[in-house]
mmCIF file of C-alpha atoms in Angstrom:
data_model
loop_
_atom_site.group_PDB
_atom_site.id
_atom_site.type_symbol
_atom_site.label_atom_id
_atom_site.label_comp_id
_atom_site.label_asym_id
_atom_site.label_seq_id
_atom_site.Cartn_x
_atom_site.Cartn_y
_atom_site.Cartn_z
ATOM 1 C CA UNK T 181 -15.918 -195.414 61.738
ATOM 2 C CA UNK T 182 -13.239 -192.804 61.399
ATOM 3 C CA UNK T 183 -12.769 -190.062 58.810
ATOM 4 C CA UNK T 184 -9.002 -190.007 58.258
ATOM 5 C CA UNK T 185 -8.820 -186.472 56.896
ATOM 6 C CA UNK T 186 -10.775 -185.019 59.804
ATOM 7 C CA UNK T 187 -8.636 -187.020 62.238
ATOM 8 C CA UNK T 188 -5.431 -185.651 60.698
ATOM 9 C CA UNK T 189 -6.753 -182.085 60.830
ATOM 10 C CA UNK T 190 -7.845 -182.587 64.445
ATOM 11 C CA UNK T 191 -4.382 -183.911 65.363
ATOM 12 C CA UNK T 192 -2.880 -180.734 63.889
ATOM 13 C CA UNK T 193 -5.385 -178.656 65.883
ATOM 14 C CA UNK T 194 -4.477 -180.567 69.049
ATOM 15 C CA UNK T 195 -0.759 -179.882 68.572
ATOM 16 C CA UNK T 196 -1.355 -176.209 67.789
ATOM 17 C CA UNK T 197 -3.874 -175.830 70.613
ATOM 18 C CA UNK T 198 -1.572 -177.419 73.182
ATOM 19 C CA UNK T 199 1.347 -175.256 72.049
ATOM 20 C CA UNK T 200 -0.666 -172.043 72.193
ATOM 21 C CA UNK T 201 -2.163 -173.050 75.545
ATOM 22 C CA UNK T 202 1.208 -173.519 77.221
ATOM 23 C CA UNK T 203 2.486 -170.271 75.700
ATOM 24 C CA UNK T 204 -0.580 -168.456 77.078
ATOM 25 C CA UNK T 205 -0.028 -169.970 80.529
ATOM 26 C CA UNK T 206 3.652 -169.021 80.418
ATOM 27 C CA UNK T 207 2.799 -165.478 79.328
ATOM 28 C CA UNK T 208 0.269 -165.146 82.150
ATOM 29 C CA UNK T 209 2.832 -166.233 84.730
ATOM 30 C CA UNK T 210 5.651 -164.128 83.266
ATOM 31 C CA UNK T 211 3.566 -160.998 83.024
ATOM 32 C CA UNK T 212 2.532 -161.373 86.653
ATOM 33 C CA UNK T 213 6.075 -161.923 87.862
ATOM 34 C CA UNK T 214 7.705 -159.072 85.971
ATOM 35 C CA UNK T 215 5.035 -156.390 85.724
ATOM 36 C CA UNK T 216 6.643 -154.522 88.628
ATOM 37 C CA UNK T 217 9.583 -153.470 86.444
ATOM 38 C CA UNK T 218 7.551 -150.552 85.075
ATOM 39 C CA UNK T 219 7.071 -149.131 88.576
ATOM 40 C CA UNK T 220 10.694 -148.022 88.681
ATOM 41 C CA UNK T 221 10.120 -145.817 85.634
ATOM 42 C CA UNK T 222 12.203 -144.762 82.702
ATOM 43 C CA UNK T 223 11.915 -145.546 78.999
ATOM 44 C CA UNK T 224 14.634 -148.184 79.205
ATOM 45 C CA UNK T 225 12.516 -150.306 81.538
ATOM 46 C CA UNK T 226 9.923 -150.835 78.808
ATOM 47 C CA UNK T 227 12.482 -152.578 76.597
ATOM 48 C CA UNK T 228 13.926 -154.507 79.514
ATOM 49 C CA UNK T 229 10.478 -155.554 80.646
ATOM 50 C CA UNK T 230 9.569 -156.729 77.142
ATOM 51 C CA UNK T 231 12.759 -158.776 76.842
ATOM 52 C CA UNK T 232 12.403 -160.286 80.300
ATOM 53 C CA UNK T 233 8.770 -161.224 79.768
ATOM 54 C CA UNK T 234 9.494 -162.679 76.318
ATOM 55 C CA UNK T 235 12.351 -164.891 77.456
ATOM 56 C CA UNK T 236 10.600 -165.824 80.674
ATOM 57 C CA UNK T 237 7.528 -166.826 78.671
ATOM 58 C CA UNK T 238 9.631 -169.114 76.486
ATOM 59 C CA UNK T 239 11.320 -170.741 79.484
ATOM 60 C CA UNK T 240 8.152 -171.117 81.550
ATOM 61 C CA UNK T 241 6.172 -172.436 78.564
ATOM 62 C CA UNK T 242 8.853 -175.069 78.032
ATOM 63 C CA UNK T 243 8.660 -176.149 81.662
ATOM 64 C CA UNK T 244 4.859 -176.113 81.683
ATOM 65 C CA UNK T 245 4.720 -178.137 78.471
ATOM 66 C CA UNK T 246 7.172 -180.724 79.748
ATOM 67 C CA UNK T 247 5.334 -181.170 83.038
ATOM 68 C CA UNK T 248 1.811 -181.173 81.654
ATOM 69 C CA UNK T 249 2.252 -183.184 78.449
ATOM 70 C CA UNK T 250 1.196 -186.566 79.836
ATOM 71 C CA UNK T 251 -1.751 -185.459 82.026
ATOM 72 C CA UNK T 252 -2.966 -183.147 79.272
ATOM 73 C CA UNK T 253 -2.641 -185.964 76.760
ATOM 74 C CA UNK T 254 -4.928 -188.121 78.868
ATOM 75 C CA UNK T 255 -7.457 -185.278 79.261
ATOM 76 C CA UNK T 256 -7.365 -184.505 75.532
ATOM 77 C CA UNK T 257 -7.653 -188.168 74.562
ATOM 78 C CA UNK T 258 -10.587 -188.647 76.919
ATOM 79 C CA UNK T 259 -12.355 -185.593 75.464
ATOM 80 C CA UNK T 260 -11.750 -186.846 71.925
ATOM 81 C CA UNK T 261 -13.050 -190.337 72.612
ATOM 82 C CA UNK T 262 -16.101 -189.106 74.516
ATOM 83 C CA UNK T 263 -16.743 -186.286 71.993
ATOM 84 C CA UNK T 264 -16.806 -183.698 74.793
ATOM 85 C CA UNK T 265 -16.709 -180.243 73.268
ATOM 86 C CA UNK T 266 -17.748 -178.161 76.260
ATOM 87 C CA UNK T 267 -15.722 -175.225 77.494
ATOM 88 C CA UNK T 268 -16.354 -176.243 81.114
ATOM 89 C CA UNK T 269 -14.534 -179.564 80.692
ATOM 90 C CA UNK T 270 -11.499 -178.074 78.970
ATOM 91 C CA UNK T 271 -11.125 -175.092 81.319
ATOM 92 C CA UNK T 272 -11.596 -177.186 84.450
ATOM 93 C CA UNK T 273 -9.219 -179.882 83.178
ATOM 94 C CA UNK T 274 -6.561 -177.229 82.574
ATOM 95 C CA UNK T 275 -7.056 -175.781 86.045
ATOM 96 C CA UNK T 276 -7.021 -179.156 87.771
ATOM 97 C CA UNK T 277 -3.884 -180.270 85.932
ATOM 98 C CA UNK T 278 -2.107 -177.016 86.834
ATOM 99 C CA UNK T 279 -3.214 -177.215 90.465
ATOM 100 C CA UNK T 280 -2.099 -180.829 90.810
ATOM 101 C CA UNK T 281 1.271 -180.102 89.194
ATOM 102 C CA UNK T 282 1.751 -177.106 91.485
ATOM 103 C CA UNK T 283 0.703 -179.117 94.533
ATOM 104 C CA UNK T 284 3.105 -182.016 94.005
ATOM 105 C CA UNK T 285 6.100 -179.760 94.547
ATOM 106 C CA UNK T 286 8.040 -180.073 97.751
ATOM 107 C CA UNK T 287 7.060 -178.289 100.920
ATOM 108 C CA UNK T 288 8.050 -174.672 101.154
ATOM 109 C CA UNK T 289 10.549 -173.787 103.876
ATOM 110 C CA UNK T 290 8.965 -172.588 107.102
ATOM 111 C CA UNK T 291 11.176 -169.508 107.225
ATOM 112 C CA UNK T 292 10.068 -168.314 103.776
ATOM 113 C CA UNK T 293 7.754 -165.328 103.767
ATOM 114 C CA UNK T 294 6.140 -163.086 101.207
ATOM 115 C CA UNK T 295 6.248 -159.336 101.516
ATOM 116 C CA UNK T 296 4.223 -157.035 99.343
ATOM 117 C CA UNK T 297 4.668 -153.341 98.780
ATOM 118 C CA UNK T 298 3.846 -150.793 96.125
ATOM 119 C CA UNK T 299 6.751 -152.023 94.010
ATOM 120 C CA UNK T 300 5.451 -155.579 93.980
ATOM 121 C CA UNK T 301 5.873 -158.794 95.886
ATOM 122 C CA UNK T 302 9.172 -160.179 97.034
ATOM 123 C CA UNK T 303 10.128 -163.521 98.459
ATOM 124 C CA UNK T 304 12.621 -163.550 101.286
ATOM 125 C CA UNK T 305 13.754 -165.701 104.154
ATOM 126 C CA UNK T 306 12.870 -164.534 107.612
ATOM 127 C CA UNK T 307 15.550 -164.284 110.207
ATOM 128 C CA UNK T 308 15.202 -164.463 113.934
ATOM 129 C CA UNK T 309 14.825 -160.671 114.168
ATOM 130 C CA UNK T 310 11.975 -160.229 111.667
ATOM 131 C CA UNK T 311 8.407 -159.930 112.774
ATOM 132 C CA UNK T 312 6.794 -160.804 109.461
ATOM 133 C CA UNK T 313 4.558 -163.839 109.931
ATOM 134 C CA UNK T 314 5.294 -166.941 107.921
ATOM 135 C CA UNK T 315 2.522 -168.446 105.792
ATOM 136 C CA UNK T 316 0.510 -171.310 107.169
ATOM 137 C CA UNK T 317 1.858 -174.724 106.267
ATOM 138 C CA UNK T 318 -1.599 -176.300 105.957
ATOM 139 C CA UNK T 319 -3.949 -176.189 102.994
ATOM 140 C CA UNK T 320 -2.950 -175.108 99.521
ATOM 141 C CA UNK T 321 0.549 -173.933 98.802
ATOM 142 C CA UNK T 322 1.005 -170.190 98.315
ATOM 143 C CA UNK T 323 0.456 -169.358 94.665
ATOM 144 C CA UNK T 324 -2.110 -172.104 94.087
ATOM 145 C CA UNK T 325 -4.696 -169.655 92.787
ATOM 146 C CA UNK T 326 -2.169 -168.261 90.296
ATOM 147 C CA UNK T 327 -1.254 -171.758 89.105
ATOM 148 C CA UNK T 328 -4.924 -172.694 88.728
ATOM 149 C CA UNK T 329 -5.610 -169.451 86.841
ATOM 150 C CA UNK T 330 -2.792 -170.207 84.420
ATOM 151 C CA UNK T 331 -4.349 -173.642 83.887
ATOM 152 C CA UNK T 332 -7.787 -172.122 83.311
ATOM 153 C CA UNK T 333 -6.323 -169.786 80.689
ATOM 154 C CA UNK T 334 -4.496 -172.674 79.020
ATOM 155 C CA UNK T 335 -7.667 -174.779 78.983
ATOM 156 C CA UNK T 336 -9.657 -171.943 77.445
ATOM 157 C CA UNK T 337 -7.075 -171.304 74.730
ATOM 158 C CA UNK T 338 -6.973 -175.030 73.948
ATOM 159 C CA UNK T 339 -10.774 -175.119 73.741
ATOM 160 C CA UNK T 340 -10.796 -172.188 71.295
ATOM 161 C CA UNK T 341 -8.282 -173.874 68.979
ATOM 162 C CA UNK T 342 -9.100 -177.591 69.208
ATOM 163 C CA UNK T 343 -11.545 -178.437 71.987
ATOM 164 C CA UNK T 344 -14.633 -177.186 70.176
ATOM 165 C CA UNK T 345 -14.094 -179.871 67.544
ATOM 166 C CA UNK T 346 -13.345 -182.791 69.889
ATOM 167 C CA UNK T 347 -14.468 -186.084 68.416
ATOM 168 C CA UNK T 348 -15.514 -184.504 65.119
ATOM 169 C CA UNK T 349 -13.549 -187.120 63.206
ATOM 170 C CA UNK T 350 -15.974 -189.913 64.153
ATOM 171 C CA UNK T 351 -18.408 -190.870 61.391
ATOM 172 C CA UNK T 352 -21.937 -191.395 62.633
ATOM 173 C CA UNK T 353 -23.274 -194.859 61.984
ATOM 174 C CA UNK T 354 -26.501 -195.012 59.995
ATOM 175 C CA UNK T 355 -29.514 -195.729 62.172
ATOM 176 C CA UNK T 356 -30.915 -198.391 59.837
ATOM 177 C CA UNK T 357 -29.555 -200.540 57.004
ATOM 178 C CA UNK T 358 -32.021 -198.885 54.599
ATOM 179 C CA UNK T 359 -30.466 -195.445 55.169
ATOM 180 C CA UNK T 360 -27.050 -196.527 53.883
ATOM 181 C CA UNK T 361 -28.302 -197.600 50.445
#
C-alpha cells in the first residue's frame, strides 16, 4: 500500500534533490574550468571570476540536467521501488551516468592536445611543427575522471536531499491478520 502524503513529499524531495544535484555538478565543473582567472591577479578578476562561474554554472547545469534526466529518472525510480537508501548506490549511479554520458560523445580530434602550465590548462590544436604529444586515442576520453567526479558529487547531493528516504512512502503490510484489528 502507498501513503499518498509521503509519496507527494518524496516527489518534491526528488525534484529538489535532482535540481540541487545538477547545480552542484555544474558548479564543480565551472569552478574547475575558471579557477585560473585568479592567477592573473587584480581585484577586478574576483568579480569577473564570480560572474563567469555563476553563469557557467547555470549553463552547464542546464545541459547536465537535459542530458541526464532520463537515465537519472530510471535510477531514481529503481531506488524508490527497491527502497534502496544507501549512499553507495546513489553516488555510484551518479558517477556511472556521468561517465556514460561523457563517453558517448564523439571522438576527439587526433591533433588536439592539452597543455598545462602554472596559469592552468589550455586546449589547442597541434600543428606539424609542435612537439607536444597527442593524447592516446584508446581507453577513456580525456576528462573522464572529472566527469565521473561531477557525477559522484551530484549523486551525493541527491542522496542527502532525497535518497535517504527512498521508498519511505510504502506502507508495510501487517504480518498477520490479527495485527490489523
